[in-house]
């Protein structure tokens, strides 16, 4: 599939494929010829135009003296909106959330003090395989190669510190300090981000954005990313071997993993599920990538903390196909999964490995799954076994009148709020486990950051996701400890007129860390969270806040947020007991703790 920069009317990929424009936002851009002597044929206008052409309508950032001239050109571009954030970290998180909904995101910051501040967010996007264009306003081009010391640096005449920091967390770096090759470097950076589905770094000298140059003609030059192709012989061999392996199994299953996103293979995975009849599960970090209303869906496979009866079916299978898995210490519950390599087919974005036997490179996941679906015998045995052992879930014990609210009661009410017009953002912490148990209706979005797991991610990510998917109402679930890291950008939500519902889970500390290793450092200073949000609101924008301590207050709050205040940013502080956690977190925490505390191997 081509992604065309400069003439995108022919590029209409599926809505949620990262690195591609959503179909609903695909537009034809007509740009007239403008002489290069025109004030519009500048570097600044060129990069703004390119961002719009790949589907970016909002860019997040913080102004600084090195990027101000560039910002002038970005905001002058029709169809591009600058969203000012409270700090660079949140701007990066917002670009991350935007990329999840739109397919690509962008942020703009200033040299070094801004660049080093946004690093953590860029690293998270790298770990989650998100195309993100990080633009930094750099030093005046005349200062390169001199012995001058600049402000916003560590006091050395070497300007490469920021670049060196970005080299390990981006797939391409462009330092634009002359106009001759600026066009090529900018286009290469953007196309590489889309092709690799990773962040890129573009530094632009502060004196260059407004200077006309012949290469910045307004005539859009088609610039295509060549589609990746499977090695046909390798594909056929991989499908042949996998089909033989699975067709002789008695009760095979398939499990979706997070790398289906970067492989753009979600539809292919569903096609395989439909054709095979196998029981279908997802890894926790792939929740939302497989339709949970699929007739063969059995839940989340997460080892000891899986959906009820899911782990038993997956781990007892005599063959399992994992599409795009990441087996880290968190997803494997402290390396405690009961899986056997000789039973597994591991399908990565461009590689297939079958049990202990052959591996096939240059085979794209999407092509492999589609071809395999045509070769498999229909075998619903595992799904039938699941239905034999399945016992419907019970319901939480009903609360007494005015009884202190319990988390399981909270999420019972949250389940009823979900629809195809909503999206869930789950913060790192117990919200991982509680939100994982939600049953997503058709069209309901779901995002969280499991690989990187940076607390505070969800505030900025909610800003970006809500800005990109304005047709959905975002429900964000954030712990009090995480919220304290990035709370300021509630301000940005208000400034953008977003109508997110934030559930602030106030349990007095870092609950997920308590369950891994407790100590006094996990207790945090309690804030008046609704008071803080009211102060940020300051009468500007639409905002409604409330505290809930019991089920009756929760029901009233949800009714208000979804009816009378449906067009407002709603902030609901949910006060619960410090030890009120999901049973999954208790189990997971003890296993991860055991993994963390393994003694050194004998020397």
XYZ file of C-alpha atoms in Angstrom:
603
model
C 0.000 0.000 0.000
C 1.439 3.337 -1.026
C 1.428 6.385 1.170
C 1.637 9.355 -1.135
C 2.990 12.655 0.145
C 2.069 15.664 -1.930
C -0.810 14.037 -3.775
C -2.713 12.000 -1.240
C -6.053 11.688 -2.984
C -5.168 8.152 -4.061
C -4.049 7.016 -0.616
C -7.086 5.669 1.215
C -6.052 2.950 3.690
C -8.177 1.508 6.524
C -9.120 3.881 9.326
C -6.780 2.723 12.086
C -3.691 1.620 10.205
C -0.784 3.439 11.780
C 1.280 5.384 9.295
C -1.582 5.897 6.887
C -4.382 8.387 6.553
C -7.760 7.262 7.874
C -10.230 6.900 5.046
C -12.608 9.381 6.628
C -9.915 12.022 6.566
C -8.529 11.360 3.105
C -8.766 14.565 1.117
C -7.548 15.877 -2.194
C -5.159 18.773 -1.796
C -4.926 21.153 -4.737
C -1.899 23.402 -4.459
C -1.272 25.961 -7.207
C 2.098 26.770 -8.666
C 3.761 29.593 -6.770
C 7.028 31.146 -7.987
C 9.931 30.342 -5.689
C 10.428 34.045 -5.089
C 6.994 34.132 -3.443
C 6.955 34.566 0.332
C 5.001 31.297 0.440
C 7.733 29.144 -1.139
C 9.661 28.753 2.100
C 10.962 25.931 4.258
C 8.405 26.718 6.941
C 5.498 26.567 4.517
C 6.879 23.400 2.948
C 7.014 21.430 6.177
C 3.567 22.714 7.205
C 2.142 21.615 3.863
C 3.744 18.192 4.131
C 2.252 17.638 7.601
C -1.229 18.421 6.306
C -0.721 16.174 3.298
C 0.033 13.111 5.425
C -3.084 13.636 7.505
C -1.966 15.830 10.401
C -4.410 18.634 11.192
C -3.150 19.339 14.730
C 0.437 19.738 15.902
C 1.238 19.858 19.610
C 4.009 21.878 21.154
C 5.485 24.562 23.355
C 6.861 27.816 21.892
C 10.491 28.729 22.515
C 12.786 31.319 20.999
C 14.351 28.855 18.544
C 11.023 27.706 17.071
C 8.968 30.929 16.984
C 9.547 31.748 13.307
C 8.735 28.167 12.368
C 5.528 28.362 14.401
C 4.501 31.433 12.396
C 4.558 29.333 9.247
C 2.847 26.326 10.833
C -0.116 28.345 12.071
C -0.382 30.139 8.720
C -0.999 26.866 6.903
C -4.649 26.285 6.101
C -5.805 23.070 7.728
C -3.070 22.929 10.380
C -3.890 23.858 13.971
C -1.240 24.485 16.629
C -2.227 23.111 20.050
C -0.110 24.693 22.739
C 0.567 22.339 25.665
C 1.723 23.150 29.182
C 5.042 21.335 28.799
C 6.984 19.430 26.176
C 6.474 16.032 27.808
C 2.714 16.364 27.488
C 3.074 17.680 23.934
C 4.911 14.459 23.084
C 2.292 12.342 24.830
C -0.425 14.235 22.936
C 1.293 13.480 19.618
C 1.441 9.830 20.727
C -2.312 9.747 21.425
C -3.018 11.567 18.164
C -0.987 9.009 16.199
C -2.998 6.171 17.731
C -6.249 7.641 16.454
C -5.134 9.345 13.232
C -2.206 7.197 12.086
C 0.563 9.783 12.481
C 1.248 12.603 14.941
C 3.613 15.552 15.315
C 5.011 17.844 17.982
C 7.205 20.955 17.861
C 9.538 22.147 20.635
C 12.596 24.320 21.102
C 16.288 23.403 21.139
C 17.643 21.154 23.933
C 15.518 22.375 26.860
C 12.445 21.419 24.867
C 14.041 18.522 23.037
C 15.355 16.786 26.139
C 12.024 17.362 27.893
C 10.068 15.591 25.147
C 12.485 12.643 24.975
C 10.507 10.406 27.343
C 7.355 10.704 25.258
C 9.264 10.014 22.033
C 10.817 6.908 23.586
C 7.341 5.684 24.505
C 6.111 6.221 20.943
C 9.143 4.327 19.650
C 8.351 1.384 21.927
C 4.733 1.363 20.713
C 5.650 1.605 16.997
C 3.929 4.924 16.390
C 4.825 7.272 13.499
C 5.577 10.572 15.223
C 7.333 13.578 13.711
C 9.254 15.516 16.371
C 10.294 18.945 15.090
C 12.802 21.039 17.028
C 13.677 24.668 16.403
C 17.474 24.659 16.296
C 20.320 27.201 16.482
C 20.959 29.808 13.798
C 22.676 28.141 10.855
C 25.631 30.541 11.185
C 26.427 29.176 14.657
C 27.188 25.649 13.460
C 30.923 25.038 13.169
C 31.827 27.983 15.367
C 33.157 28.017 18.904
C 30.143 29.896 20.247
C 28.304 28.878 23.395
C 24.520 29.217 23.152
C 21.779 29.452 25.764
C 19.525 26.401 26.209
C 22.636 24.217 26.073
C 24.889 22.685 28.743
C 27.474 25.407 28.132
C 29.608 23.721 25.492
C 30.055 24.844 21.863
C 29.005 21.339 20.730
C 25.363 21.443 19.547
C 25.059 17.694 19.013
C 23.980 16.664 22.518
C 20.276 16.752 21.672
C 20.829 14.904 18.382
C 22.789 12.160 20.118
C 19.986 11.691 22.642
C 17.414 11.297 19.863
C 19.482 8.849 17.825
C 18.525 5.840 19.939
C 14.776 6.581 20.089
C 14.057 7.695 16.515
C 14.497 5.877 13.225
C 15.777 8.921 11.328
C 17.348 12.239 12.293
C 17.547 15.330 10.082
C 19.519 18.415 11.137
C 18.450 21.095 8.670
C 20.961 23.959 8.806
C 21.074 24.845 5.117
C 18.429 25.247 2.427
C 20.073 23.251 -0.346
C 19.144 19.814 0.958
C 16.343 20.821 3.358
C 13.580 19.635 0.999
C 15.113 16.187 0.665
C 15.842 15.809 4.380
C 12.343 16.828 5.467
C 10.613 14.552 2.959
C 12.921 11.663 3.808
C 12.233 12.088 7.510
C 8.455 12.128 7.088
C 8.385 9.199 4.700
C 10.727 7.178 6.913
C 8.464 7.716 9.914
C 5.496 6.411 7.945
C 7.429 3.534 6.423
C 9.044 2.344 9.658
C 6.130 3.307 11.934
C 8.549 4.964 14.332
C 9.301 8.537 15.480
C 11.722 10.774 13.583
C 13.633 13.895 14.634
C 13.835 17.036 12.502
C 15.893 20.008 13.733
C 15.405 23.237 11.760
C 17.703 26.215 12.228
C 15.748 29.167 13.569
C 16.765 31.544 10.754
C 15.684 29.306 7.855
C 11.852 28.851 7.992
C 11.008 32.152 6.297
C 13.555 32.110 3.464
C 12.258 31.290 -0.063
C 14.122 28.634 -2.046
C 13.552 27.031 -5.477
C 13.062 23.568 -3.993
C 10.016 24.737 -2.048
C 7.753 25.266 -5.045
C 4.082 24.926 -4.149
C 3.622 22.394 -6.938
C 3.150 19.118 -5.044
C 5.634 16.544 -6.237
C 4.368 12.980 -5.784
C 6.538 11.299 -3.213
C 5.595 7.674 -2.594
C 6.652 5.071 -0.095
C 7.154 1.851 -1.993
C 5.016 -0.882 -0.477
C 6.839 -3.669 1.297
C 6.456 -6.975 -0.474
C 6.772 -10.518 0.785
C 9.295 -12.863 -0.735
C 6.818 -14.972 -2.686
C 8.740 -18.227 -2.360
C 9.249 -17.629 1.354
C 5.576 -16.790 1.790
C 4.456 -19.972 0.064
C 6.876 -22.087 2.084
C 5.814 -20.457 5.369
C 2.115 -20.954 4.610
C 2.697 -24.556 3.593
C 4.597 -25.352 6.785
C 2.129 -23.489 9.037
C -0.915 -25.091 7.423
C 0.552 -28.555 7.869
C 1.399 -27.771 11.509
C -2.054 -26.387 12.360
C -4.180 -28.791 10.331
C -2.839 -31.793 12.215
C -3.540 -30.144 15.603
C -6.623 -31.201 17.538
C -7.485 -27.954 19.332
C -5.473 -25.017 17.944
C -5.992 -21.378 18.950
C -4.886 -17.984 17.631
C -3.765 -15.050 19.768
C -3.394 -11.457 18.565
C -0.457 -9.343 19.730
C 0.369 -5.610 19.685
C 2.548 -5.710 16.570
C -0.530 -6.318 14.445
C -0.837 -2.532 14.486
C 2.500 -1.835 12.841
C 1.978 -4.778 10.471
C -1.428 -3.378 9.450
C -2.707 -6.920 9.836
C -5.796 -6.556 11.993
C -8.240 -7.228 9.181
C -6.118 -10.171 8.029
C -6.180 -11.590 11.562
C -9.983 -11.421 11.634
C -10.080 -13.079 8.210
C -7.974 -15.915 9.618
C -10.270 -16.198 12.657
C -13.346 -16.379 10.433
C -11.861 -19.020 8.165
C -10.296 -21.248 10.818
C -13.027 -21.410 13.440
C -10.303 -21.391 16.104
C -10.793 -19.845 19.523
C -9.495 -16.253 19.387
C -7.725 -14.404 22.198
C -5.613 -11.256 22.460
C -2.564 -10.379 24.477
C -3.226 -7.537 26.946
C -1.331 -4.953 24.895
C -3.445 -5.827 21.836
C -6.797 -5.164 23.469
C -8.944 -3.196 21.065
C -7.161 -4.522 17.972
C -9.472 -7.538 17.600
C -13.265 -7.112 17.631
C -14.521 -8.475 20.929
C -17.948 -9.143 19.448
C -16.368 -11.802 17.213
C -18.230 -15.096 17.815
C -15.015 -16.987 18.662
C -13.462 -14.344 20.934
C -12.613 -15.796 24.368
C -10.858 -12.846 26.019
C -7.409 -11.645 27.033
C -4.560 -14.120 27.361
C -2.316 -12.799 30.141
C -1.077 -15.912 31.874
C -2.218 -16.120 35.478
C -4.298 -12.932 35.183
C -6.111 -13.832 31.966
C -9.817 -13.482 31.357
C -11.595 -16.373 33.106
C -11.136 -19.675 31.229
C -9.012 -18.049 28.509
C -5.604 -19.156 29.794
C -6.838 -22.711 30.285
C -7.893 -22.934 26.640
C -4.748 -21.277 25.250
C -2.211 -23.126 27.389
C -3.896 -26.517 26.911
C -3.996 -26.141 23.130
C -1.757 -28.417 21.123
C -0.935 -25.582 18.720
C -1.124 -21.812 19.005
C -0.449 -19.050 16.528
C 0.656 -15.721 18.016
C 0.383 -12.778 15.605
C 2.717 -9.938 16.543
C 3.404 -10.834 20.184
C 5.690 -9.058 22.636
C 6.729 -11.364 25.472
C 8.201 -9.050 28.078
C 8.225 -9.394 31.864
C 4.897 -7.540 32.181
C 2.976 -9.336 29.425
C 4.361 -12.700 30.584
C 3.477 -11.982 34.246
C 7.056 -12.239 35.420
C 7.990 -14.856 32.780
C 5.394 -17.304 34.107
C 3.439 -18.162 30.939
C 2.853 -21.894 30.473
C 3.614 -21.946 26.773
C 5.816 -24.389 24.894
C 7.905 -23.325 21.951
C 7.315 -26.580 20.102
C 3.581 -25.803 19.989
C 3.887 -22.217 18.810
C 3.860 -20.395 15.505
C 5.208 -16.866 16.059
C 4.273 -14.378 13.348
C 6.145 -11.079 13.512
C 5.582 -8.183 11.079
C 8.086 -9.593 8.583
C 9.030 -13.035 9.874
C 7.397 -16.381 10.666
C 8.872 -18.973 13.023
C 7.273 -22.393 13.352
C 7.866 -24.267 16.609
C 11.494 -25.348 16.993
C 11.725 -25.754 13.275
C 12.016 -23.479 10.279
C 11.904 -19.672 10.230
C 10.953 -17.643 7.171
C 12.184 -14.084 6.659
C 10.823 -11.388 4.355
C 7.283 -12.674 4.889
C 4.822 -9.948 5.802
C 2.312 -10.767 8.526
C -0.630 -9.434 6.559
C 0.184 -11.527 3.482
C 0.881 -14.604 5.583
C -2.383 -14.493 7.546
C -4.497 -13.914 4.421
C -2.828 -16.795 2.572
C -2.965 -19.093 5.594
C -6.700 -18.484 6.012
C -7.238 -20.137 2.631
C -5.293 -23.251 3.626
C -6.676 -24.122 7.049
C -9.323 -26.702 7.815
C -12.219 -25.351 9.859
C -11.615 -26.520 13.441
C -13.788 -25.058 16.237
C -12.688 -27.644 18.855
C -10.945 -25.179 21.189
C -13.879 -22.789 21.043
C -16.301 -25.621 21.778
C -14.133 -26.663 24.739
C -14.254 -23.088 25.989
C -18.042 -23.116 25.949
C -18.102 -26.421 27.834
C -16.079 -25.075 30.753
C -17.315 -21.476 30.659
C -19.227 -20.233 33.665
C -20.826 -16.784 33.357
C -19.224 -14.071 35.408
C -20.759 -13.181 38.714
C -21.601 -9.659 39.765
C -19.992 -7.667 42.577
C -21.741 -7.749 45.906
C -24.310 -4.988 45.861
C -23.372 -1.927 47.888
C -25.297 -1.023 50.972
C -26.853 2.465 50.937
C -24.086 5.063 51.205
C -21.439 2.323 51.548
C -17.936 3.364 50.482
C -17.574 2.854 46.743
C -15.646 -0.181 45.571
C -13.643 -0.301 42.343
C -15.515 -3.359 41.032
C -18.809 -1.476 41.412
C -17.292 1.509 39.587
C -16.335 -0.560 36.550
C -19.677 -2.327 36.468
C -21.184 1.103 35.799
C -18.396 2.000 33.345
C -19.240 -1.069 31.271
C -22.723 0.330 30.666
C -21.257 3.608 29.389
C -19.351 2.015 26.513
C -20.539 2.213 22.921
C -19.167 2.626 19.440
C -19.069 6.361 20.091
C -16.655 6.073 23.017
C -12.957 5.312 23.473
C -11.121 4.137 26.583
C -7.711 5.443 27.657
C -6.206 3.389 30.503
C -3.343 4.819 32.542
C -0.457 2.692 33.767
C -1.484 1.109 37.072
C -4.535 -0.750 38.308
C -6.533 0.824 35.471
C -4.637 -1.584 33.195
C -6.310 -4.510 34.910
C -9.744 -3.011 35.491
C -10.055 -1.693 31.943
C -8.751 -4.960 30.536
C -11.911 -6.629 31.872
C -14.224 -4.240 30.022
C -16.064 -5.792 27.092
C -15.623 -3.431 24.165
C -18.650 -2.979 21.907
C -18.170 -2.683 18.163
C -16.340 0.526 17.272
C -15.222 1.363 20.813
C -11.617 2.569 20.870
C -9.086 1.361 23.418
C -5.521 2.525 24.091
C -2.898 2.102 26.755
C 0.888 2.108 26.913
C 1.983 -1.299 28.115
C 5.475 -1.729 26.704
C 6.870 1.571 28.018
C 4.480 2.013 30.950
C 5.280 5.652 31.746
C 3.007 6.954 34.497
C 1.291 10.185 33.510
C 1.144 9.204 29.819
C -2.636 9.171 29.709
C -3.227 12.895 30.359
C -1.322 14.038 27.283
C -2.411 11.016 25.245
C -6.033 11.849 26.025
C -5.490 15.388 24.708
C -4.131 14.016 21.432
C -6.591 11.156 20.993
C -9.610 13.364 21.699
C -8.307 15.981 19.263
C -7.858 13.381 16.523
C -11.102 11.449 17.103
C -13.581 14.202 17.836
C -16.481 11.954 16.882
C -15.820 9.859 20.001
C -16.174 10.712 23.661
C -13.046 9.622 25.476
C -13.280 7.964 28.887
C -9.907 8.256 30.643
C -9.056 6.256 33.759
C -6.164 7.777 35.667
C -4.717 7.020 39.091
C -3.960 9.870 41.463
C -0.204 9.232 41.400
C -0.064 9.274 37.603
C -2.254 12.370 37.407
C 0.137 14.324 39.609
C 2.885 13.851 37.007
C 1.093 15.525 34.079
C -2.038 17.216 35.464
C -1.392 20.628 33.872
C -2.739 19.684 30.464
C -6.281 19.585 31.734
C -5.822 23.213 30.659
C -5.212 22.148 27.062
C -8.323 19.956 27.062
C -10.363 22.995 28.099
C -8.697 25.248 25.555
C -9.518 22.769 22.792
C -13.130 22.388 23.938
C -12.753 18.648 24.488
C -15.560 16.708 26.174
C -13.611 13.865 27.737
C -14.828 12.206 30.923
C -11.903 11.692 33.302
C -12.301 9.227 36.157
C -9.599 10.099 38.680
C -9.100 7.050 40.918
C -8.001 8.499 44.256
C -6.609 5.720 46.442
C -3.780 7.658 48.012
C -0.703 6.327 46.254
C 1.098 4.305 43.620
C -1.039 1.185 43.948
C 0.650 -0.851 41.222
C 4.025 -0.284 42.869
C 2.597 -1.188 46.279
C 1.746 -4.626 44.900
C 5.224 -5.086 43.428
C 7.198 -3.745 46.401
C 5.647 -1.669 49.159
C 7.289 1.158 51.022
C 6.538 4.621 52.411
C 7.585 6.164 49.086
C 4.417 4.765 47.499
C 2.202 7.050 49.604
C 1.599 10.440 48.000
C 0.322 13.803 49.206
C -3.408 13.974 48.681
C -4.619 16.851 46.520
C -7.976 18.490 46.227
C -8.214 17.211 42.654
C -11.573 18.727 41.787
C -10.425 22.011 43.317
C -7.295 21.903 41.169
C -9.295 21.308 37.995
C -11.721 24.085 38.953
C -8.760 26.430 39.411
C -7.383 25.473 35.993
C -10.853 25.975 34.513
C -11.041 29.485 35.971
C -14.354 30.149 34.271
C -12.952 29.675 30.759
C -14.347 26.789 28.724
C -16.869 24.123 29.619
C -15.935 22.097 32.663
C -17.769 20.172 35.372
C -16.205 18.446 38.371
C -17.478 16.305 41.207
C -16.290 13.915 43.910
C -17.979 10.535 44.445
C -17.640 8.351 47.538
C -20.542 5.920 47.139
C -22.529 4.217 44.389
C -25.430 6.644 44.619
C -23.117 9.587 43.962
C -21.438 7.683 41.106
C -24.759 6.988 39.377
C -25.729 10.636 39.670
C -22.336 11.786 38.378
C -22.445 9.494 35.336
C -25.978 10.622 34.525
C -24.924 14.271 34.712
C -21.764 13.725 32.638
C -23.624 11.878 29.885
C -26.690 14.107 29.759
C -26.714 17.644 31.160
C -22.922 18.001 30.813
C -22.429 15.918 27.680
C -20.695 18.820 25.912
C -18.319 19.534 28.818
C -15.010 18.250 30.039
C -16.146 16.179 33.016
C -13.789 15.359 35.868
C -15.068 12.755 38.336
C -12.861 12.119 41.347
C -13.592 8.618 42.629
C -12.466 8.162 46.227
C -11.740 4.523 47.108
C -9.861 2.624 49.806
C -6.088 2.449 49.362
C -6.161 -1.370 49.311
C -9.096 -1.679 46.903
C -7.369 -3.270 43.928
C -8.263 -5.827 41.306
C -7.426 -9.424 42.114
C -5.450 -9.501 38.866
C -3.095 -6.791 40.120
C -2.507 -8.708 43.357
C -1.517 -11.830 41.407
C 0.460 -9.968 38.749
C 2.298 -7.823 41.296
C 3.524 -10.805 43.288
C 4.807 -12.565 40.169
C 6.529 -9.464 38.776
C 8.055 -8.884 42.215
C 9.447 -12.420 42.181
C 10.927 -11.811 38.730
C 12.484 -8.515 39.845
C 14.020 -10.040 42.966
C 15.776 -13.014 41.376
C 19.282 -13.313 42.837
C 22.329 -12.946 40.598
C 23.391 -16.036 38.711
C 26.464 -17.735 40.194
C 29.649 -16.495 38.591
